[in-house]
Short mmCIF file of C-alpha atoms in Angstrom, two decimals:
data_model
loop_
_atom_site.label_atom_id
_atom_site.label_comp_id
_atom_site.label_asym_id
_atom_site.label_seq_id
_atom_site.Cartn_x
_atom_site.Cartn_y
_atom_site.Cartn_z
CA UNK E 1 129.70 138.71 75.51
CA UNK E 2 128.20 137.59 72.23
CA UNK E 3 127.78 138.74 68.70
CA UNK E 4 126.77 142.39 68.42
CA UNK E 5 126.50 142.36 64.64
CA UNK E 6 129.14 145.06 64.25
CA UNK E 7 131.22 143.08 61.77
CA UNK E 8 128.40 143.03 59.22
CA UNK E 9 128.23 146.85 59.13
CA UNK E 10 131.57 147.05 57.28
CA UNK E 11 130.33 144.98 54.36
CA UNK E 12 130.65 146.16 50.80
CA UNK E 13 127.64 147.65 48.97
CA UNK E 14 125.34 145.02 47.57
CA UNK E 15 125.87 142.56 50.39
CA UNK E 16 123.43 141.67 53.14
CA UNK E 17 122.13 144.65 55.15
CA UNK E 18 123.16 145.10 58.75
CA UNK E 19 120.90 143.54 61.37
CA UNK E 20 118.28 145.57 63.19
CA UNK E 21 119.71 147.38 66.24
CA UNK E 22 118.98 145.46 69.42
CA UNK E 23 117.22 148.32 71.27
CA UNK E 24 114.96 148.94 68.29
CA UNK E 25 114.05 145.26 68.22
CA UNK E 26 113.24 145.24 71.94
CA UNK E 27 111.10 148.37 71.58
CA UNK E 28 109.24 146.81 68.66
CA UNK E 29 108.52 143.68 70.72
CA UNK E 30 107.23 145.83 73.59
CA UNK E 31 105.03 147.73 71.15
CA UNK E 32 103.48 144.55 69.75
CA UNK E 33 102.91 143.11 73.23
CA UNK E 34 101.34 146.37 74.44
CA UNK E 35 98.93 146.39 71.51
CA UNK E 36 97.98 142.79 72.25
CA UNK E 37 97.44 143.65 75.93
CA UNK E 38 95.28 146.63 74.92
CA UNK E 39 93.12 144.45 72.70
CA UNK E 40 92.65 141.93 75.50
CA UNK E 41 91.81 144.70 77.97
CA UNK E 42 89.23 146.29 75.70
CA UNK E 43 87.65 142.93 74.86
CA UNK E 44 87.25 142.27 78.59
CA UNK E 45 85.64 145.69 78.99
CA UNK E 46 88.52 147.12 80.97
CA UNK E 47 89.50 150.74 80.31
CA UNK E 48 93.06 150.02 81.42
CA UNK E 49 93.67 149.34 77.73
CA UNK E 50 94.15 153.08 77.27
CA UNK E 51 97.38 152.83 79.26
CA UNK E 52 98.54 149.96 77.04
CA UNK E 53 97.84 152.07 73.94
CA UNK E 54 99.95 154.89 75.38
CA UNK E 55 102.77 152.45 76.14
CA UNK E 56 102.56 151.11 72.58
CA UNK E 57 102.91 154.67 71.27
CA UNK E 58 106.01 155.33 73.36
CA UNK E 59 107.55 152.00 72.37
CA UNK E 60 106.91 152.57 68.67
CA UNK E 61 108.53 156.01 68.90
CA UNK E 62 111.55 154.45 70.61
CA UNK E 63 111.84 151.80 67.90
CA UNK E 64 111.64 154.47 65.19
CA UNK E 65 114.26 156.59 66.98
CA UNK E 66 116.76 153.75 67.37
CA UNK E 67 116.32 152.65 63.75
CA UNK E 68 116.90 156.19 62.49
CA UNK E 69 119.87 156.62 64.83
CA UNK E 70 121.49 153.42 63.56
CA UNK E 71 120.92 154.50 59.96
CA UNK E 72 122.50 157.91 60.64
CA UNK E 73 125.45 156.28 62.41
CA UNK E 74 126.05 154.02 59.43
CA UNK E 75 125.87 156.99 57.04
CA UNK E 76 128.44 159.03 58.95
CA UNK E 77 130.85 156.15 59.63
CA UNK E 78 133.99 156.48 57.47
CA UNK E 79 134.44 153.76 54.87
CA UNK E 80 137.63 151.77 55.38
CA UNK E 81 138.94 148.95 53.33
#
């Protein structure tokens, strides 16, 4: 189904870091788009921007959670090789 980036996580110390988890990347994109939508809403004088700010907060928390989860998974994974 495509490259998931799993092979890079077994690299030796000092090599390139593993790629950002896909769900964290999607949540970060949603966060940035929600902030942009909020700015546009407020500039147009529409109070619907408050909803976009709330969505940006949820998305940023999701991105933070998935990044921390991936870091914890890498720390607890047994080293083989």
